[in-house]
CSV table of C-alpha atoms in Angstrom, one decimal:
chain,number,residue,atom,x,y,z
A,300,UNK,CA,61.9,-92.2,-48.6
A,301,UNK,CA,58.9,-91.5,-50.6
A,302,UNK,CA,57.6,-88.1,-51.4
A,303,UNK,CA,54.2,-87.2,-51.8
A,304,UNK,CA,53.9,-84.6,-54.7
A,305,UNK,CA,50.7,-83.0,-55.0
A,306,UNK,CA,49.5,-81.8,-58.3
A,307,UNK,CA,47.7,-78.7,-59.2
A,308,UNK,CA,43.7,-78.4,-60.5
A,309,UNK,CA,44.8,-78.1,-63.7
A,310,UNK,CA,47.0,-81.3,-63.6
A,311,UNK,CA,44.4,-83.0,-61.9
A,312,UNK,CA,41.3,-82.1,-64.5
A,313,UNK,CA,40.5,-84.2,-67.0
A,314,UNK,CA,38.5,-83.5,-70.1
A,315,UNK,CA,35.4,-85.0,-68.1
A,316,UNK,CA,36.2,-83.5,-65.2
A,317,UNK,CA,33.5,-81.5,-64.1
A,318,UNK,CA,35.1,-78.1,-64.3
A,319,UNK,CA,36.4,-79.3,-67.5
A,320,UNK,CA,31.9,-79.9,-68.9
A,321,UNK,CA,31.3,-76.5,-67.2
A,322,UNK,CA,33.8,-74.6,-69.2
A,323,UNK,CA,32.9,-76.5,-72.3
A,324,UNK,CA,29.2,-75.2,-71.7
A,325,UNK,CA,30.2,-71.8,-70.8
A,326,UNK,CA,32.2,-71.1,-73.7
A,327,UNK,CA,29.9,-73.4,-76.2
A,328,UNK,CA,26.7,-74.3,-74.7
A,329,UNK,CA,24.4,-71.5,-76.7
A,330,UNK,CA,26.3,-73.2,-79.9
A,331,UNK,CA,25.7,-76.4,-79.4
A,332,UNK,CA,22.2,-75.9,-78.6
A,333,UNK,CA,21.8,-74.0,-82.1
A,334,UNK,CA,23.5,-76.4,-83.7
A,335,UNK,CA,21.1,-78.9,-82.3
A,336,UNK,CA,18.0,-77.1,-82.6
A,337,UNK,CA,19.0,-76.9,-86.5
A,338,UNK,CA,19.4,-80.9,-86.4
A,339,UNK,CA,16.0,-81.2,-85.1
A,340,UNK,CA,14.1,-78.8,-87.2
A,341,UNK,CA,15.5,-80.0,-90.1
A,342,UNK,CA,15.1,-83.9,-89.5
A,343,UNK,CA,11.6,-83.2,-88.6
A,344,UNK,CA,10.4,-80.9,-90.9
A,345,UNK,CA,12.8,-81.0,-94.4
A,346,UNK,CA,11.8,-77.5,-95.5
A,347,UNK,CA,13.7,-76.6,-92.5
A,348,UNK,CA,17.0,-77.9,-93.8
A,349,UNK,CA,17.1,-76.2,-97.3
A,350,UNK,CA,18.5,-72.7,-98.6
A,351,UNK,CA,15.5,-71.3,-99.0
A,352,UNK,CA,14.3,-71.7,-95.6
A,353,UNK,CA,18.0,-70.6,-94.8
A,354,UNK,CA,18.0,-67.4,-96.3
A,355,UNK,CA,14.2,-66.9,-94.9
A,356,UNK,CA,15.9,-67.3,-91.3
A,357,UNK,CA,18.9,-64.7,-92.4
A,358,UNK,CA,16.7,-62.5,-94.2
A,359,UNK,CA,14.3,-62.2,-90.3
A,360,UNK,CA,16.8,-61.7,-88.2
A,361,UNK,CA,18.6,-58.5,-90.4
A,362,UNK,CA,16.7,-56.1,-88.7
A,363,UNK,CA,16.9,-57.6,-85.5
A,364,UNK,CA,20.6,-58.1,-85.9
A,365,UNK,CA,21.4,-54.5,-86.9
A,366,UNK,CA,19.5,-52.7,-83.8
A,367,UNK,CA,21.2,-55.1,-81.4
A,368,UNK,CA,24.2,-54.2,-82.7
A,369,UNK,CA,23.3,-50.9,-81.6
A,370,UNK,CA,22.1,-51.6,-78.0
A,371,UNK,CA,25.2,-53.8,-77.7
A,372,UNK,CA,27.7,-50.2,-78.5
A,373,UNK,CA,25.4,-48.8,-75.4
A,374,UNK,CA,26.1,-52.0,-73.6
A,375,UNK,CA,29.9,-51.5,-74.0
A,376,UNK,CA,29.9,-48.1,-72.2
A,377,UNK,CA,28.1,-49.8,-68.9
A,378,UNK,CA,24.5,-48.0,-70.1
A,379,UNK,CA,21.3,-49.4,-71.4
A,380,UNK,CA,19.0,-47.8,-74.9
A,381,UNK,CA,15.6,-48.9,-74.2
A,382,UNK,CA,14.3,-46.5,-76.9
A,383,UNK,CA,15.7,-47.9,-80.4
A,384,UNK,CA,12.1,-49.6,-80.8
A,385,UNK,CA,10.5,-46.2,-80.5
A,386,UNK,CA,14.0,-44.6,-82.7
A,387,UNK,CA,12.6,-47.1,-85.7
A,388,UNK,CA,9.2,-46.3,-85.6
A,389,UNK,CA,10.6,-42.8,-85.7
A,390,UNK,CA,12.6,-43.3,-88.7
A,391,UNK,CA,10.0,-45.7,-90.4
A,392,UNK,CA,7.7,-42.5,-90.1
A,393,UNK,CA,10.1,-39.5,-91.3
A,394,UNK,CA,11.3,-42.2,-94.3
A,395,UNK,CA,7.7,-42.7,-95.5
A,396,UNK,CA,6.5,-39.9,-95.1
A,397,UNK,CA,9.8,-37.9,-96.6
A,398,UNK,CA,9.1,-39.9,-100.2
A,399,UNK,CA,5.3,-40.0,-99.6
A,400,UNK,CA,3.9,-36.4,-98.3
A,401,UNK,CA,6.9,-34.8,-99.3
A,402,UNK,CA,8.2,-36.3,-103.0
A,403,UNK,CA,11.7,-36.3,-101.8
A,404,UNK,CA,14.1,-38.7,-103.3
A,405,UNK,CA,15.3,-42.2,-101.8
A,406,UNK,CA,18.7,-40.7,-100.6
A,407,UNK,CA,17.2,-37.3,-99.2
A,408,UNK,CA,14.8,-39.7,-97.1
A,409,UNK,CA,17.7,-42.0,-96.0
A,410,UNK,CA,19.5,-39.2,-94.8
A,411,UNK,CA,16.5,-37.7,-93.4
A,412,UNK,CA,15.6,-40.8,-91.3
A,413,UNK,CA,19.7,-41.3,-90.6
A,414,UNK,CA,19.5,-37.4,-88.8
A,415,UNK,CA,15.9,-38.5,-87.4
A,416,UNK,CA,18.6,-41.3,-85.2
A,417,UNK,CA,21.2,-39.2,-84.7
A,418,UNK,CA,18.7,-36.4,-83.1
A,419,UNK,CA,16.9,-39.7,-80.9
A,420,UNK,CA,20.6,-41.0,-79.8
A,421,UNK,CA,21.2,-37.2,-78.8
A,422,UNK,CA,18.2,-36.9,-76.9
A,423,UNK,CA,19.1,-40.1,-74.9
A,424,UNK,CA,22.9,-38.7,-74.5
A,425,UNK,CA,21.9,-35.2,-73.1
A,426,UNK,CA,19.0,-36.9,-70.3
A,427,UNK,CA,22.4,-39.5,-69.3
A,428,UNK,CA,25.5,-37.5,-70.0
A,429,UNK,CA,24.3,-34.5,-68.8
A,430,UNK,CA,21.1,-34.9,-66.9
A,431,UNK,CA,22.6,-37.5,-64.9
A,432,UNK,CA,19.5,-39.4,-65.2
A,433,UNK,CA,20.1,-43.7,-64.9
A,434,UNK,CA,20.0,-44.9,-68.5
A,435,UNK,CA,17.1,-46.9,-67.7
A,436,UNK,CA,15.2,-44.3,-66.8
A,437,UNK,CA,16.4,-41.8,-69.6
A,438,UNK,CA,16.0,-43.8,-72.5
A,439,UNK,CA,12.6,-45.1,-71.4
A,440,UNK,CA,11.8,-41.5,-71.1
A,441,UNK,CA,12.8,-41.0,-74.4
A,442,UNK,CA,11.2,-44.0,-75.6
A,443,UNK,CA,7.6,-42.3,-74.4
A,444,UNK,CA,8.9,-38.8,-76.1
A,445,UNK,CA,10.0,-40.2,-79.3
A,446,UNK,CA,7.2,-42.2,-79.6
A,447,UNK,CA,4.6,-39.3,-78.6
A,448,UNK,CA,6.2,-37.4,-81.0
A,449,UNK,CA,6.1,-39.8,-83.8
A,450,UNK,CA,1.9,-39.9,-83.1
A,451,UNK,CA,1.5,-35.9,-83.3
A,452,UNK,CA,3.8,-35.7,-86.2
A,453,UNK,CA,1.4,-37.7,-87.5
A,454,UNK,CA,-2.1,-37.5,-86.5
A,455,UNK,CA,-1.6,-41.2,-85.2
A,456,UNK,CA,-2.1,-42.3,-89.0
A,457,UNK,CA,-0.2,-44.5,-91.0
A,458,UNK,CA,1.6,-43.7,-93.6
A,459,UNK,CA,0.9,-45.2,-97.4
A,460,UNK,CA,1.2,-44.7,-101.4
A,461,UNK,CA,-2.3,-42.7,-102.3
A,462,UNK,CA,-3.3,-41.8,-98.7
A,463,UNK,CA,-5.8,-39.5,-98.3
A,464,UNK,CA,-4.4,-35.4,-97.3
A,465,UNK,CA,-7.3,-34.0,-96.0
A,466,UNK,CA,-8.9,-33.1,-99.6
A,467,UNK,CA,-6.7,-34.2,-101.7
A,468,UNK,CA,-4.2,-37.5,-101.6
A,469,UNK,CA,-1.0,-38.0,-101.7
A,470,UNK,CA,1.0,-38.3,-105.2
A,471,UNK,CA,4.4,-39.2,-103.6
A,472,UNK,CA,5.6,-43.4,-104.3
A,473,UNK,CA,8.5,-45.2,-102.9
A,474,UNK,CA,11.7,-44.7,-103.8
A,475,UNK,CA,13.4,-47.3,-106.4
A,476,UNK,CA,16.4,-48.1,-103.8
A,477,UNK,CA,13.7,-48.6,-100.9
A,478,UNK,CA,12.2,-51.2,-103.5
A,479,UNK,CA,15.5,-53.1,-103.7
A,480,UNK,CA,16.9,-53.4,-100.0
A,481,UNK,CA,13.0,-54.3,-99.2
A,482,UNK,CA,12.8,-57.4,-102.1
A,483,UNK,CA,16.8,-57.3,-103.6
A,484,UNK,CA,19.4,-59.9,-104.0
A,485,UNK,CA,22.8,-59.8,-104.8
A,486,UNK,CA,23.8,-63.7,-106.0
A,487,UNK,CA,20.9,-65.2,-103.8
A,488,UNK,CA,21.4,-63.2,-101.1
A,489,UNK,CA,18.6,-61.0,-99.6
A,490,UNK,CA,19.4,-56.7,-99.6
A,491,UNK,CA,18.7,-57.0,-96.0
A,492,UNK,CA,21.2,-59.7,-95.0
A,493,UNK,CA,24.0,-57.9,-96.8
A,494,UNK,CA,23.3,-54.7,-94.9
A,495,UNK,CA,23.0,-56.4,-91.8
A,496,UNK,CA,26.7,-58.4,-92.7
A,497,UNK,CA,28.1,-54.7,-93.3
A,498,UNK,CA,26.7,-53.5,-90.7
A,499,UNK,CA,28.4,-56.3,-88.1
A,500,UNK,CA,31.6,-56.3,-89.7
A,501,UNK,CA,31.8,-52.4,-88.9
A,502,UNK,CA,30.6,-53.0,-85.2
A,503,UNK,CA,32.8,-55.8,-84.6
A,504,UNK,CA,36.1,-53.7,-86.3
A,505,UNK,CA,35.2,-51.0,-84.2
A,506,UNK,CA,34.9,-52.4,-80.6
A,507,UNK,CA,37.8,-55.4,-81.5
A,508,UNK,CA,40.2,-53.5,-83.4
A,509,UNK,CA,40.2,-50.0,-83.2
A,510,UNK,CA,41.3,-47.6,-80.1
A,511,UNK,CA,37.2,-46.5,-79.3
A,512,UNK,CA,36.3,-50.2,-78.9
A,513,UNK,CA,38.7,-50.2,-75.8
A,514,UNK,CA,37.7,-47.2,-74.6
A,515,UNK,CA,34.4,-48.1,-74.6
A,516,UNK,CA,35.1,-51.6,-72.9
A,517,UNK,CA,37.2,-49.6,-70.6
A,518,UNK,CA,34.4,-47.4,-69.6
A,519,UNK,CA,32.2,-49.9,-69.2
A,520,UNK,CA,34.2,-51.8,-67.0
A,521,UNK,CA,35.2,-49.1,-64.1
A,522,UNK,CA,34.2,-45.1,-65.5
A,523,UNK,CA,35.9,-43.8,-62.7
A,524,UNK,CA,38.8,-45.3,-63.3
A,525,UNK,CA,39.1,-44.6,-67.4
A,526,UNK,CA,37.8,-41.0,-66.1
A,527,UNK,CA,41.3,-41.3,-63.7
A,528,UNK,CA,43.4,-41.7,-67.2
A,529,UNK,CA,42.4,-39.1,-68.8
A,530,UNK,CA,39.7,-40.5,-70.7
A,531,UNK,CA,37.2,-38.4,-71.6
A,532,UNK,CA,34.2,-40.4,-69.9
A,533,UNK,CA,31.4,-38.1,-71.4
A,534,UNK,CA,32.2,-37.8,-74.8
A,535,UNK,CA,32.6,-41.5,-75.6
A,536,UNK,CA,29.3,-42.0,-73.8
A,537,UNK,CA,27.6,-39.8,-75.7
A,538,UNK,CA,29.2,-41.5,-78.6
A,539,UNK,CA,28.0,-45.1,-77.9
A,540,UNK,CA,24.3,-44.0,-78.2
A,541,UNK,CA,24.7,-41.3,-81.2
A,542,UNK,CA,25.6,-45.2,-83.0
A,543,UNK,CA,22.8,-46.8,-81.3
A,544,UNK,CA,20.6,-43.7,-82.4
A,545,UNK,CA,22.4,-44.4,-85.4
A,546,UNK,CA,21.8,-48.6,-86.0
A,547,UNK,CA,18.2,-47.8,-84.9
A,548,UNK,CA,17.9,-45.8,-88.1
A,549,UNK,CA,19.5,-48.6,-90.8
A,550,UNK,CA,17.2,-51.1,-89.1
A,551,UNK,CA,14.2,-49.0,-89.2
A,552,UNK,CA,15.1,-47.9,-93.0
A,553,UNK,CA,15.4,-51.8,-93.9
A,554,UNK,CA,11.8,-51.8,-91.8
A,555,UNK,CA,10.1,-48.9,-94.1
A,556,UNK,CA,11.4,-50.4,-97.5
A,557,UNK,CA,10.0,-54.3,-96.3
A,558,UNK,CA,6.9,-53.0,-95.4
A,559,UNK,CA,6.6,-49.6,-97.8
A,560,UNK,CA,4.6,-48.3,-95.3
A,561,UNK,CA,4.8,-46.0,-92.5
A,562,UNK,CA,3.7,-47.3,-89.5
A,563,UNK,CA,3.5,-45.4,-86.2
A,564,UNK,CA,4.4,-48.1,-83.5
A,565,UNK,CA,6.0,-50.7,-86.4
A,566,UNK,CA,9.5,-50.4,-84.4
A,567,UNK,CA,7.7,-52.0,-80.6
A,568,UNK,CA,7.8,-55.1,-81.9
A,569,UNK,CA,11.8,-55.6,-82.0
A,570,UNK,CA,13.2,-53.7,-78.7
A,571,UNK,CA,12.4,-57.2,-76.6
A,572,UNK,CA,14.1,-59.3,-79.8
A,573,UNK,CA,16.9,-56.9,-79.8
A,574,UNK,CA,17.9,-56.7,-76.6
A,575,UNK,CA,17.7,-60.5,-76.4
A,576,UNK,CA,19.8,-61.0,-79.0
A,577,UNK,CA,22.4,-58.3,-77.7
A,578,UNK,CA,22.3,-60.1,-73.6
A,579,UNK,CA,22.4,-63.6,-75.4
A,580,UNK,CA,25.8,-62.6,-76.7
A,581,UNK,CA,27.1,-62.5,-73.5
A,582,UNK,CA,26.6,-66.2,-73.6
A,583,UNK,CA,28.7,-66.9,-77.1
A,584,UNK,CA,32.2,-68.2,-76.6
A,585,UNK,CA,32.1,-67.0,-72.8
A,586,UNK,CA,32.5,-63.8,-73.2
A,587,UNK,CA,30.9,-62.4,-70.6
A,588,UNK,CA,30.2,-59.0,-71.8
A,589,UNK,CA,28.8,-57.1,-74.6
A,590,UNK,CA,30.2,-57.9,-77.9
A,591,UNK,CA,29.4,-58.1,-81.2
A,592,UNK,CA,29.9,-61.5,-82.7
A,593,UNK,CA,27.9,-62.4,-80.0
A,594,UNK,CA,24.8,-60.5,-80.5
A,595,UNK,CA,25.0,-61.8,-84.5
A,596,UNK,CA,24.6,-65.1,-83.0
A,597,UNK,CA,21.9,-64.4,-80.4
A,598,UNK,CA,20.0,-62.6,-83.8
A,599,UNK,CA,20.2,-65.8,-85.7
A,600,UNK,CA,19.2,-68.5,-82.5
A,601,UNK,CA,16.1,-66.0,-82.0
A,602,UNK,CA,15.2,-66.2,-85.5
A,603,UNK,CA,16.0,-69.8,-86.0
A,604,UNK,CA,13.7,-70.4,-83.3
A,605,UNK,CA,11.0,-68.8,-83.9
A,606,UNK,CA,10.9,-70.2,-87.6
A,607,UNK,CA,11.3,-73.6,-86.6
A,608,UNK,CA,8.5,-72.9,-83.9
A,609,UNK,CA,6.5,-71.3,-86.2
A,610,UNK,CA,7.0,-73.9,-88.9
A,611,UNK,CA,5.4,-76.6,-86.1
A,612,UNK,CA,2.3,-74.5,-85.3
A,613,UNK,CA,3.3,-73.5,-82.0
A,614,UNK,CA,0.8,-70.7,-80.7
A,615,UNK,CA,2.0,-67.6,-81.6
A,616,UNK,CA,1.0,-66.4,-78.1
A,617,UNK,CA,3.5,-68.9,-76.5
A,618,UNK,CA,6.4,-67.5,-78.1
A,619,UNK,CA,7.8,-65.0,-76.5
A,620,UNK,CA,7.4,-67.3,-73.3
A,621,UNK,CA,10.0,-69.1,-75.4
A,622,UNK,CA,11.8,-66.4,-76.2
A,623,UNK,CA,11.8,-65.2,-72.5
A,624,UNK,CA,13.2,-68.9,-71.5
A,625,UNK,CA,15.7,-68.6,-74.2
A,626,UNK,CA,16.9,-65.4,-72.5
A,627,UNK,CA,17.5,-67.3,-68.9
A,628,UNK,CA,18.7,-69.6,-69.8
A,629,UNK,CA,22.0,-67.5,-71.8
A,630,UNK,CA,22.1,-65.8,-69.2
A,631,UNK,CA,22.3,-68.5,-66.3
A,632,UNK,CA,25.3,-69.9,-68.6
A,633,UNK,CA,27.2,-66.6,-68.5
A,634,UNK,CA,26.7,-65.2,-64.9
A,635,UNK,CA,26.5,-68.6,-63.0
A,636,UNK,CA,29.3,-71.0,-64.7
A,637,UNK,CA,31.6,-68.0,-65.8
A,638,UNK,CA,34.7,-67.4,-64.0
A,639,UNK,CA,34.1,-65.6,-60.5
A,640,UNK,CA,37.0,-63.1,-61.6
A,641,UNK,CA,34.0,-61.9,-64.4
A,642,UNK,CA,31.2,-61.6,-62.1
């Protein structure tokens, strides 16, 4: 007497099974493709390939890097920080002008454009926490107010070494240690890129490792439910976006001591590259959420991209169409192949 003994889906998958080639692209597919796009730059174009060109990549997507790590602490709590383009411009502007106008030091202006984050990442705290305003609509609120504010402060003017002050000009220069994270290296390695490696490592220890990560995952995940613990819902919110407030300000310091110059609306330019990198990373090693390792990768496919695009001559103007299909595409890999018990 036979018996028929059935075996169970994961018996019966193989490693080309096709659950088997959607898991593998769920959990790998935004590597492989960066691994590939790398392959292809670099066989056609050799520049591509070398360290220089490396670094050059690294060195781009710092900035970007750093304020997605920011948006991706936001993320963790279930919210949104549309205003840490506006946040930079903000701290590109108090920076400049601090050393500038003023004469103030390099570390009285870094800790004037650090407090000039803080105060933006408070603003966007008291409209959500408090206000009870969507966080869509409150930081794109304060995205308008920072920025407005940022154009009175200023007259709408730019900021620069000799600029004209009504009769006179001004007699302030950029500080020394703006010079060095603008155009430093430490053994080959760009200021910028250092910062930006800091700055992950202390993003990624903090939502991986550490008690507030969880919390903030935890929140994120079900509010009412952390709120049901005794978690105190509020506080950690406002938290997340005092450190995207925060983030904002590092990248927008690295921005001023690049440029040295003050720019009023300098900062635009990197909320759509930021917030792609930060919803990329939800495609990295299928996780499905938020995270930081992630949004380092999604940083360095943007800026591989658009070097390698750039290197080809590909309009400038069809770029962020690029960009844009970039963006789908992560995101069709993590909310239509991940697991339905994640969606």
């Amino acid at each position: 007497m036979s018996t028929d003994i059935q075996s169970s889906p994961a018996e019966r998958a193989t490693p080309y099974s096709k659950d088997a080639i959607t898991h593998f692209i769920y959990r790998y597919g935004l590597l492989v493709v960066l691994a590939l796009m790398i392959v292809v730059f670099s066989i056609a174009h050799p520049f591509f390939g070398t360290f220089a060109n490396a670094m050059f990549i690294l060195q781009a997507s710092a900035i970007v890097a750093v304020v997605g790590l920011g948006c991706t602490i936001s993320m963790t709590v279930g919210g949104f920080d549309l205003a840490v383009g506006a946040t930079m411009s903000l701290v590109v502007m108090v920076a400049a002008g601090a050393m500038v106008i003023y004469g103030f030091s390099g570390p009285v202006a870094i800790l004037l454009g650090l407090a000039a984050g803080l105060l933006a990442g408070l603003l966007n705290a008291m409209l959500i926490v408090y206000a009870r305003i969507p966080d869509l609509v409150a930081t794109l609120a304060a995205q308008f107010l920072v920025s407005g504010t940022t154009l009175l402060a200023v007259n709408g003017q730019s900021i620069s070494e000799g600029m004209s002050l009504g009769t006179t000009s001004a007699t302030g220069t950029f500080a020394p240690i703006f010079k060095w994270l603008g155009s430093g290296y430490v053994f080959g390695v760009h200021s910028s890129v250092i910062v930006a490696g800091l700055v992950f490592l202390a993003v990624f220890a903090l939502l991986n490792l550490t008690k507030w990560g969880r919390i903030f995952y935890a929140i994120g995940g079900n509010p009412v439910a952390a709120a049901a613990v005794g978690i105190p819902v509020r506080r950690y919110r406002i938290i997340a976006y005092l450190l995207s407030g925060l983030l904002s300000a590092v990248a927008g310091l690295l921005l001023v001591a690049r440029s040295n110059r003050g720019d009023v609306s300098v900062g635009d330019a990197y909320l759509l590259q930021a917030v792609s990198a930060a919803l990329v990373g939800y495609a990295v090693l299928g996780a499905n959420r938020a995270n930081a390792f992630g949004t380092l990768i999604g940083a360095v496919f943007v800026a591989t991209l658009i070097n390698g695009l750039t290197m080809f001559n590909f309009p400038y103007y069809a770029q962020t169409f690029v960009q844009g299909l970039l963006l789908g595409v992560a995101l069709l890999m993590s909310y239509t192949l991940g697991p339905k018990s994640k969606r």
